Coordinates of C-alpha atoms and ligand atoms in Angstrom, one line a residue:
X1 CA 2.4 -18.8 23.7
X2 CA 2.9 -17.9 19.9
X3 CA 5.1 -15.1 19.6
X4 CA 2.7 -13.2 17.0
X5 CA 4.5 -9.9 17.3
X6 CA 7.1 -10.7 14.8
X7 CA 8.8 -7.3 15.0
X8 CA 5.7 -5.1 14.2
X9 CA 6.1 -1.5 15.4
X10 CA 3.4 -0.2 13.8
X11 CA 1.4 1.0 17.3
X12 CA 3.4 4.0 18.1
X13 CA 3.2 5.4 14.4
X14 CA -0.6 4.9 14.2
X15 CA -1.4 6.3 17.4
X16 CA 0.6 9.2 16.6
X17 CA -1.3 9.5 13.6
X18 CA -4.7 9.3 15.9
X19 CA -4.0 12.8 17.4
X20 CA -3.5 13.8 13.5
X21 CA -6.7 12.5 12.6
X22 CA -6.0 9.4 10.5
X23 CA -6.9 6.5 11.5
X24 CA -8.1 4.5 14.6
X25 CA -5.8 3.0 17.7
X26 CA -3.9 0.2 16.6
X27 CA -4.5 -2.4 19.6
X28 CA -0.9 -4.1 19.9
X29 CA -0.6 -7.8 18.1
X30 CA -1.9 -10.5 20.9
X31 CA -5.7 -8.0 20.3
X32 CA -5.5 -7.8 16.8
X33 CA -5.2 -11.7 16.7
X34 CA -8.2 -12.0 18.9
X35 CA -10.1 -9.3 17.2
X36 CA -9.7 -11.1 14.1
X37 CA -11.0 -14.2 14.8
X38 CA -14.4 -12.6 16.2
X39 CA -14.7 -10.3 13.2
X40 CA -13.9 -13.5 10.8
X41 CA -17.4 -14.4 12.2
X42 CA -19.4 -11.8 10.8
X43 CA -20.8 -11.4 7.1
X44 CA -17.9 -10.7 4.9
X45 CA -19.9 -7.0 4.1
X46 CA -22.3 -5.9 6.5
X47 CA -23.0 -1.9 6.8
X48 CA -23.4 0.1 9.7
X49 CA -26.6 2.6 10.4
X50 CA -25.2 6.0 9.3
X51 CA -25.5 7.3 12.6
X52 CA -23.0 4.5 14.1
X53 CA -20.3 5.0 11.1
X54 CA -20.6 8.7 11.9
X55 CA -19.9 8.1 15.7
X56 CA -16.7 6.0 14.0
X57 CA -15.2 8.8 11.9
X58 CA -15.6 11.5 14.7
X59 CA -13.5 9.8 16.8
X60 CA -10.7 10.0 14.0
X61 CA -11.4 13.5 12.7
X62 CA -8.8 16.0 13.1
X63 CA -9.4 20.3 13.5
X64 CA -9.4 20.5 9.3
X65 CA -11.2 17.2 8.9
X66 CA -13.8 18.3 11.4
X67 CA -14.4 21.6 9.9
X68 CA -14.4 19.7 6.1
X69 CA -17.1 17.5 8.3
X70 CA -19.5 20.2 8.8
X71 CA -19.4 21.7 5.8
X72 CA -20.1 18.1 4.4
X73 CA -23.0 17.8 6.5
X74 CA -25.2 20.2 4.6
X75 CA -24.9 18.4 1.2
X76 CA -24.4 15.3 2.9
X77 CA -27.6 13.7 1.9
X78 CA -27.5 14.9 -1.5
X79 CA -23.5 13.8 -1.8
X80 CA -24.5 10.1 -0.4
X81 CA -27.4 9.7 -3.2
X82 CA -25.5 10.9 -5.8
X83 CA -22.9 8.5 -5.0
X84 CA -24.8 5.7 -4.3
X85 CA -27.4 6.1 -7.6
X86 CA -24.2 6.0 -9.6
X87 CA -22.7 3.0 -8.1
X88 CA -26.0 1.1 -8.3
X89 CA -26.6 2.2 -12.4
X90 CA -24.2 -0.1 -13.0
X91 CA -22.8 -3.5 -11.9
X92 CA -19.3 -3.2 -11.4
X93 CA -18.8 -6.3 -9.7
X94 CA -16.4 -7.7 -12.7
X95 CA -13.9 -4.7 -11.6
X96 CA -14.2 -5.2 -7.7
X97 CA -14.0 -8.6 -7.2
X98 CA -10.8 -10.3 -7.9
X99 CA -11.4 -13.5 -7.9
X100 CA -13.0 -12.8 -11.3
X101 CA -10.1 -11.4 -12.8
X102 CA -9.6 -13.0 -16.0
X103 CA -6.1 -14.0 -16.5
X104 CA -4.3 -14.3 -20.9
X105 CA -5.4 -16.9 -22.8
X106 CA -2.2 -18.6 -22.1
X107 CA -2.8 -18.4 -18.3
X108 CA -0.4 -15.1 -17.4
X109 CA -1.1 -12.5 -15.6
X110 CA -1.6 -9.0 -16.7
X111 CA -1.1 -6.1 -14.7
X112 CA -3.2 -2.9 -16.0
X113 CA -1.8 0.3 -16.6
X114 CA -2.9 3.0 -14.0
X115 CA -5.5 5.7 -15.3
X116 CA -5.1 8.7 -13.3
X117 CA -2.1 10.7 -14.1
X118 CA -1.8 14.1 -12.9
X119 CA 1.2 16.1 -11.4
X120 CA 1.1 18.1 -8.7
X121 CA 2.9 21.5 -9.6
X122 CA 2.9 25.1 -9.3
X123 CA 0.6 26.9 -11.4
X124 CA -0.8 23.7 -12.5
X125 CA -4.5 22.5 -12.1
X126 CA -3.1 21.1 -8.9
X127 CA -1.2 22.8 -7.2
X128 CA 1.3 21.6 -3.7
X129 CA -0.7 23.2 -1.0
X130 CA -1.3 21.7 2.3
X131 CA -4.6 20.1 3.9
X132 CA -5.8 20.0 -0.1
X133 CA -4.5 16.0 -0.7
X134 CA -5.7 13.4 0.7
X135 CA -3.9 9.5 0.8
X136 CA -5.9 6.2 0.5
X137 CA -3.5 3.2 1.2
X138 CA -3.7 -0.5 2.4
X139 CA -0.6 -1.4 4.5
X140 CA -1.3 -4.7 2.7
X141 CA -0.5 -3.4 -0.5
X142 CA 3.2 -3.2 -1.7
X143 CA 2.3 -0.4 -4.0
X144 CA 0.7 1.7 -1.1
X145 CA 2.9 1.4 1.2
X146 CA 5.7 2.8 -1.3
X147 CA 4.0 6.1 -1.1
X148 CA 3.2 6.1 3.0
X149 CA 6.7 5.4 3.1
X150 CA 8.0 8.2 1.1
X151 CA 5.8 10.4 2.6
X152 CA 7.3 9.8 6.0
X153 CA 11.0 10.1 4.7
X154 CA 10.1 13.4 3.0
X155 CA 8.1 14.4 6.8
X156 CA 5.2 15.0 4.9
X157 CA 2.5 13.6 7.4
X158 CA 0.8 17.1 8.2
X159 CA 0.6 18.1 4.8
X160 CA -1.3 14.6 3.3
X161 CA -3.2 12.7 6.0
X162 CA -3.8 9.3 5.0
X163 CA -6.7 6.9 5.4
X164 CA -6.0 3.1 5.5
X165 CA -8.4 0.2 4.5
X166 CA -9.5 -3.3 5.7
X167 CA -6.8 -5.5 4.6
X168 CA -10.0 -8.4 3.1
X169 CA -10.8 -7.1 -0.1
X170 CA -13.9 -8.6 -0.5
X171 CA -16.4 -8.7 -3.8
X172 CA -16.7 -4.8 -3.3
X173 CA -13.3 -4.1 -3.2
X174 CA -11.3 -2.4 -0.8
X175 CA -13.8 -1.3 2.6
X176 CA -13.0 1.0 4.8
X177 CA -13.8 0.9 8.6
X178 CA -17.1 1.4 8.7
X179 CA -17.7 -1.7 6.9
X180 CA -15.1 -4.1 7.8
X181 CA -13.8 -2.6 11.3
X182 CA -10.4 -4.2 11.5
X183 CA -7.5 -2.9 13.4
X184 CA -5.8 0.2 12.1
X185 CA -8.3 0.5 9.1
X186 CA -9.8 4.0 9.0
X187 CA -13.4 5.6 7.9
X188 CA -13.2 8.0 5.1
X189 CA -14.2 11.2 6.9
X190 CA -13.5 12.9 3.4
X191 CA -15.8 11.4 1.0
X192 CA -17.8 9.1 3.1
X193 CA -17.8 6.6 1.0
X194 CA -17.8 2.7 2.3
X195 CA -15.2 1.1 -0.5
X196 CA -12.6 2.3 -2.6
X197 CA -14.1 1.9 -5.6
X198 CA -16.8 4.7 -4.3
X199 CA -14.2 7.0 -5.1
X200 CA -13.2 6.4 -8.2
X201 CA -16.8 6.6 -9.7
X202 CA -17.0 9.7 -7.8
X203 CA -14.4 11.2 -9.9
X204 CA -15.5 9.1 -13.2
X205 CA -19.0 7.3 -13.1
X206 CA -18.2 6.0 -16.5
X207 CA -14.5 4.5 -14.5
X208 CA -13.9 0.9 -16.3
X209 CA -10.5 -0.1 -14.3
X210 CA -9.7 -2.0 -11.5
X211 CA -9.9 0.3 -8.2
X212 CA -7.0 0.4 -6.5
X213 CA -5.0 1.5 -3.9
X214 CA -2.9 4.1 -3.8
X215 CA -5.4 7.0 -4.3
X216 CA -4.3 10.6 -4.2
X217 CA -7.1 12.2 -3.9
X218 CA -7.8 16.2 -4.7
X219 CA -10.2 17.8 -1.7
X220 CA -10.7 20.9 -3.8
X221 CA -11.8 19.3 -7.3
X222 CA -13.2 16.3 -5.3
X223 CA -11.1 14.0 -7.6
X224 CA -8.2 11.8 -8.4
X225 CA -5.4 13.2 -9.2
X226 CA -2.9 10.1 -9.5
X227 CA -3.6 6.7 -8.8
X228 CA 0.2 5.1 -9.7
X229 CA 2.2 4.9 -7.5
X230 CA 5.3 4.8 -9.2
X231 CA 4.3 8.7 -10.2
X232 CA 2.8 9.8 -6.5
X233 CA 6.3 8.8 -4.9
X234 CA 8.2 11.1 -7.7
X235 CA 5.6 13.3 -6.5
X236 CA 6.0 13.0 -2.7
X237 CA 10.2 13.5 -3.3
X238 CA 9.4 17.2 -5.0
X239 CA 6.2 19.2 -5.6
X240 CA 5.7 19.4 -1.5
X241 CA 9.3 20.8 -0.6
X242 CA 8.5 24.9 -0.1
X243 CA 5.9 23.3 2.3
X244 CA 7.9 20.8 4.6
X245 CA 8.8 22.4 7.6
X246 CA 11.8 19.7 9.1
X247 CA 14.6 21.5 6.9
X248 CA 16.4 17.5 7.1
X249 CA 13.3 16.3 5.5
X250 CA 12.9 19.1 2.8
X251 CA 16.3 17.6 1.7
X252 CA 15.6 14.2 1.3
X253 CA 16.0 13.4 -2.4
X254 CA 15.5 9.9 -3.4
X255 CA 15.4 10.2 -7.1
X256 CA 18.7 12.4 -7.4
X257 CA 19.8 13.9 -10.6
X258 CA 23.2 12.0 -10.6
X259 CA 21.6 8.6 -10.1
X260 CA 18.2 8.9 -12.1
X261 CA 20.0 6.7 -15.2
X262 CA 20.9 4.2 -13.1
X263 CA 17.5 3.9 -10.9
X264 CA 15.6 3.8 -13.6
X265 CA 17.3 1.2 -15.6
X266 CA 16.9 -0.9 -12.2
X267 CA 13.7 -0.1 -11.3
X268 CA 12.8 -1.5 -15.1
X269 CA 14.0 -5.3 -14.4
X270 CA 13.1 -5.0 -10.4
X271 CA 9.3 -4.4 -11.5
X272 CA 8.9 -7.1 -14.0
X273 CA 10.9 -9.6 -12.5
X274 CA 10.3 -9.1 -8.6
X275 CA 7.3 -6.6 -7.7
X276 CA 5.3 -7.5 -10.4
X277 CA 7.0 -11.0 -10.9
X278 CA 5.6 -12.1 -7.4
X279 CA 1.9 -11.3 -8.8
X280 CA 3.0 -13.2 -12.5
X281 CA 3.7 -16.1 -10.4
X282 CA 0.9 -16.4 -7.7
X283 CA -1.8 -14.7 -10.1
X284 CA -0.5 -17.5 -13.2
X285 CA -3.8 -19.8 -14.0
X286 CA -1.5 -22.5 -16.0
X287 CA 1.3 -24.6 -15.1
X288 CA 3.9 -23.3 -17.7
X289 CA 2.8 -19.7 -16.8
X290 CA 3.2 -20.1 -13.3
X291 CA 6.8 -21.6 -13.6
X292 CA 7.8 -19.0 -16.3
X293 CA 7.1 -16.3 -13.9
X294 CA 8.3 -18.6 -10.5
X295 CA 11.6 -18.8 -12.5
X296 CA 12.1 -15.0 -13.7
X297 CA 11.4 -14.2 -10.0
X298 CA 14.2 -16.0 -8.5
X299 CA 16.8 -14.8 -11.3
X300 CA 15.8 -11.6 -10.4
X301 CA 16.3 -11.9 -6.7
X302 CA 19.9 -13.6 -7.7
X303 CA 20.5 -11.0 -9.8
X304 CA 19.7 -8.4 -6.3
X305 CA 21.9 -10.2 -4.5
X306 CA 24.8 -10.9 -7.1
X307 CA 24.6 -6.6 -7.2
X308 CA 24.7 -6.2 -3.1
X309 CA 27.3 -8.8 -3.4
X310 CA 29.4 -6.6 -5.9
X311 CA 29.2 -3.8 -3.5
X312 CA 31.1 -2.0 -0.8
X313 CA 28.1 -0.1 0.7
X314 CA 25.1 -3.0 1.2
X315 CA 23.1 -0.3 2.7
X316 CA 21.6 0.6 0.3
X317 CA 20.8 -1.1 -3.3
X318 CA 22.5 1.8 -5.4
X319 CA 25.0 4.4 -4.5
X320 CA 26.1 5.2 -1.0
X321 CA 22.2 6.6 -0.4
X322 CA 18.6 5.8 -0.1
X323 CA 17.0 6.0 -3.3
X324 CA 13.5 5.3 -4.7
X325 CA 14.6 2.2 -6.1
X326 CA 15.3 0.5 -2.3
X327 CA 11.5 1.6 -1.2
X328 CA 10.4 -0.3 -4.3
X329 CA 12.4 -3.1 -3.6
X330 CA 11.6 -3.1 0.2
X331 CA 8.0 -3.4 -0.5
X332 CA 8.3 -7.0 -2.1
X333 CA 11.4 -7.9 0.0
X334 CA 9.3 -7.8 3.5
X335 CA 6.5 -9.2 1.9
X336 CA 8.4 -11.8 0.8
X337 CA 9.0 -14.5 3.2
X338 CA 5.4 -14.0 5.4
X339 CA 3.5 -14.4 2.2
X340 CA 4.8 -14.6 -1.4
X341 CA 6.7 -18.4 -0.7
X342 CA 3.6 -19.8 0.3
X343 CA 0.9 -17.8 -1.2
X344 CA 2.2 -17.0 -3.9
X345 CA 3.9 -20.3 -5.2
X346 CA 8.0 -18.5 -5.2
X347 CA 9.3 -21.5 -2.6
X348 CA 12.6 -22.2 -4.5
X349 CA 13.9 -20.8 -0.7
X350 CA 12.9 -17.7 1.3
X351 CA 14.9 -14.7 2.0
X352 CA 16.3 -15.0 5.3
X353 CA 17.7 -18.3 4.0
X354 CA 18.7 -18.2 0.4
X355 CA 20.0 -14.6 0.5
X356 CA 22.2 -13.3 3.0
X357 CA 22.9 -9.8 1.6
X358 CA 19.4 -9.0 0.4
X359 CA 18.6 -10.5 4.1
X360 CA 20.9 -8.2 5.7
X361 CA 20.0 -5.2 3.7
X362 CA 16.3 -5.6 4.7
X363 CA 16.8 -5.8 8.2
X364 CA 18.9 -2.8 8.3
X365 CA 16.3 -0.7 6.2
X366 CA 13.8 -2.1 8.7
X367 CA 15.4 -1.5 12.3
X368 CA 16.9 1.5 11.7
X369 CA 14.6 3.5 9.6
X370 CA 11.2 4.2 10.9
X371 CA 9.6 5.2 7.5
X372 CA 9.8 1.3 6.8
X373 CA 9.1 -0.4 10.4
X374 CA 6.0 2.2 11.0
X375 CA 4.3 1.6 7.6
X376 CA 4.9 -2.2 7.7
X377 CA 1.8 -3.7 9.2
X378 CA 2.2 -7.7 9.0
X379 CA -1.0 -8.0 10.3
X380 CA -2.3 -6.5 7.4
X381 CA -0.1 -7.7 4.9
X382 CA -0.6 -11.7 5.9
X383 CA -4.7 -11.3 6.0
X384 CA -5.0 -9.6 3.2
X385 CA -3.1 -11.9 0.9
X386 CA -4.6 -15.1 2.3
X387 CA -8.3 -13.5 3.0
X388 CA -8.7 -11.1 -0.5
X389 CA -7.7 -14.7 -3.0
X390 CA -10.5 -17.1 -2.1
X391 CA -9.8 -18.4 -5.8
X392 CA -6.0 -19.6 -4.6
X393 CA -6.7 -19.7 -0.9
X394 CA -10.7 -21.1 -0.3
X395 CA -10.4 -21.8 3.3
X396 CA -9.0 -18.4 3.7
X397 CA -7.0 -19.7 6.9
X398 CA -4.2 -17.3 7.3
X399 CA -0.7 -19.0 8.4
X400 CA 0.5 -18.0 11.6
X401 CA 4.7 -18.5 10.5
X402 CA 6.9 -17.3 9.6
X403 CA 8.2 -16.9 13.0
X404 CA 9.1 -14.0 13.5
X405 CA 7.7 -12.3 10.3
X406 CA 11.0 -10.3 10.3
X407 CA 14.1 -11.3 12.3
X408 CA 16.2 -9.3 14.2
X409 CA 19.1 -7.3 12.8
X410 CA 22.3 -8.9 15.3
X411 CA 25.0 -6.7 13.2
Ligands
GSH501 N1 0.1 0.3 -10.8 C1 -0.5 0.5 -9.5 C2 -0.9 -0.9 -9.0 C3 -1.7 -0.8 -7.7 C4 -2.4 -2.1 -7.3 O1 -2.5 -3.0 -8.2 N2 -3.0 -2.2 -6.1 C5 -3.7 -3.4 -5.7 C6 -3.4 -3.8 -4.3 S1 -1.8 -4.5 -4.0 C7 -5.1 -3.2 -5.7 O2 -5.6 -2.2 -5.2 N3 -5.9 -4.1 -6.4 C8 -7.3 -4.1 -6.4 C9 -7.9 -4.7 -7.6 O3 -7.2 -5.0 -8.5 O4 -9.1 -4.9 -7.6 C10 0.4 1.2 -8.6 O5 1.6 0.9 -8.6 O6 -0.1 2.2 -8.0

């Protein structure tokens, strides 16, 4: 027997969430494995009666949800038609489907800028008030999970409840539960709406970007306020403090005054080179593109380790204290070895071979902290990558190695 468990400890985090309202049970790894295989049958899209997605949601609704339920219900109809007639008035099939993302001329890949960029502040348009914000994540996306992560270490899960997606991305987009039920997605008991890119066009029908994940979204002017993620973690750290009840939590601080030069100035080579250098190398369409990128990635994860190396506290990646820029780097780094060396093409050597500090960092962020094990869904992360790409990965088979995903920590 395979062990497919690989050091996920998502279960007791989601199930927590449950009582919160959030999303579905998550069914422990040796079920999700089987319940993959039998969804992998069905239609890639295939949309449940109203009635039956309804009898989905209730069972994740919490008290607020429910009550934001029945005050749904009366406009309901007039909310779904609306929504619908101005998703069907145009085709936006060249923003949702990725495999139809057009790379440079010269075969590179690049990323687009984010287009929603609000701050949450006092006496602002949006203001930090609880119940108001809602999340949208994929645990299969790096940039997501950055902000679930934060919003743990900040304690902020009763003031933004979060809704996860299917990890397959389809020619839609991003589905939620109610189309693609996989294990640990949610249904969007907010706006009801059956992809991710239902939302967007919901707060701009005229929306010409990609539709991604992480949303913020803004209950009370039923639209997005930030949709970077970059921004909603600098967010997260301070515009919810007053609010936080676990007095530890309120003091969290992981973009400190003393150490904003230096974060930054990392955070600058960390994103080009290694979270959006991983993307440069697997999302390259030529040759000389994909080893320019390939190449930048791997100085930039010697670089990593050359800085660990340098210091006395490996802990953490600056300073003697978490920081912003190790949950940006964490993203990538636990990614790395279960999907970006074989997915994505960086194979000059893994992690857990080729770098013993970065290894050993990553472990220790991941066994000891549960705002990283909890919002680190493998399951998720493997079938999204090898499921969303059919253009780099036709047969869509999704590798069953590394094994484990994650190894232990053995300090
Ligand atoms: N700059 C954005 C990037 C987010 C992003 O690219 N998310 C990906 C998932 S990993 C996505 O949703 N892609 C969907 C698409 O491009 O169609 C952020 O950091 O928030």
């Amino acid at each position: 027997m395979l062990d497919l468990e690989g050091g996920n400890r998502l279960g007791a985090e989601v199930e927590s969430e449950i009582d919160r309202g959030v999303s579905p049970p998550y069914s422990g790894p040796e079920k999700h494995y089987k319940s993959r295989s039998r969804i992998g049958r069905l239609p890639i899209v295939f949309l449940l009666p109203r009635s039956a997605s309804k009898l989905f949601a209730s069972t994740s609704a919490s008290s607020a949800e429910e009550e934001s339920q029945s005050q749904f219900d009366a406009g309901e109809q007039e909310e779904e038609l609306k929504m619908s007639s101005q998703a069907a008035s145009r085709d936006v099939g060249h923003q949702t489907d990725i495999s139809r993302m057009q790379s440079e001329g010269d075969g590179t890949f690049k990323r687009k800028p984010s287009s929603f960029r609000n701050w949450i502040e006092k006496d602002g348009k949006f203001e930090p008030e609880k119940d108001r914000y809602h999340l949208y994540v994929s645990y299969a996306c790096p940039w997501a999970c950055r902000t679930l992560i934060t919003r743990k270490l900040k304690g902020l899960e009763k003031i933004i409840p979060f809704t996860a997606v299917s990890p397959r991305m389809g020619e839609h987009g991003w589905p939620f539960a109610n189309v693609d039920p996989f294990p640990a997605a949610g249904v969007d008991s907010i706006n009801h709406a059956e992809h991710i890119k239902d939302l967007y066009l919901k707060a701009d029908p005229n929306y010409s970007g990609r539709f991604t994940v992480p949303v913020l979204w803004d209950k009370k002017h039923q639209t997005i306020v930030n949709n970077e993620s970059s921004e909603i973690i600098r967010i997260f750290n301070a515009a919810f403090n007053d609010l936080i009840e676990d007095k530890q939590k309120r003091k969290v601080d992981i973009y400190p005054e003393g150490l904003r030069k230096e974060i930054d100035e990392l955070n600058e080579w960390v994103y080009d080179g290694i979270n959006n250098g991983v993307y440069k190398s697997g999302f390259a369409s030529t040759q000389a593109a994909y080893e320019k990128a390939v190449t930048q990635v791997f100085d930039s994860l010697d670089r990593v380790e050359k800085t660990f190396e340098a210091k006395k506290n490996k802990e953490f990646i600056i300073g003697d204290q978490l920081t912003e820029a190790d949950v940006r780097l964490f993203v990538t780094i636990v990614r790395f070895d279960p999907v970006y060396v074989g997915h994505f093409k960086c194979n000059f050597r893994t992690i857990r071979n080729g770098y013993p500090n970065i290894h050993y960092w990553l472990r220790k962020l991941y066994w000891t902290n549960p705002a990283f094990s909890t919002t680190t869904n493998f399951d998720h992360i493997k079938t999204h990558y090898y499921w969303s790409h059919p253009h780099i990965n036709p047969t869509r088979i999704v590798p069953v190695g590394p094994i484990p995903n994650i190894e232990p920590l053995h300090e």
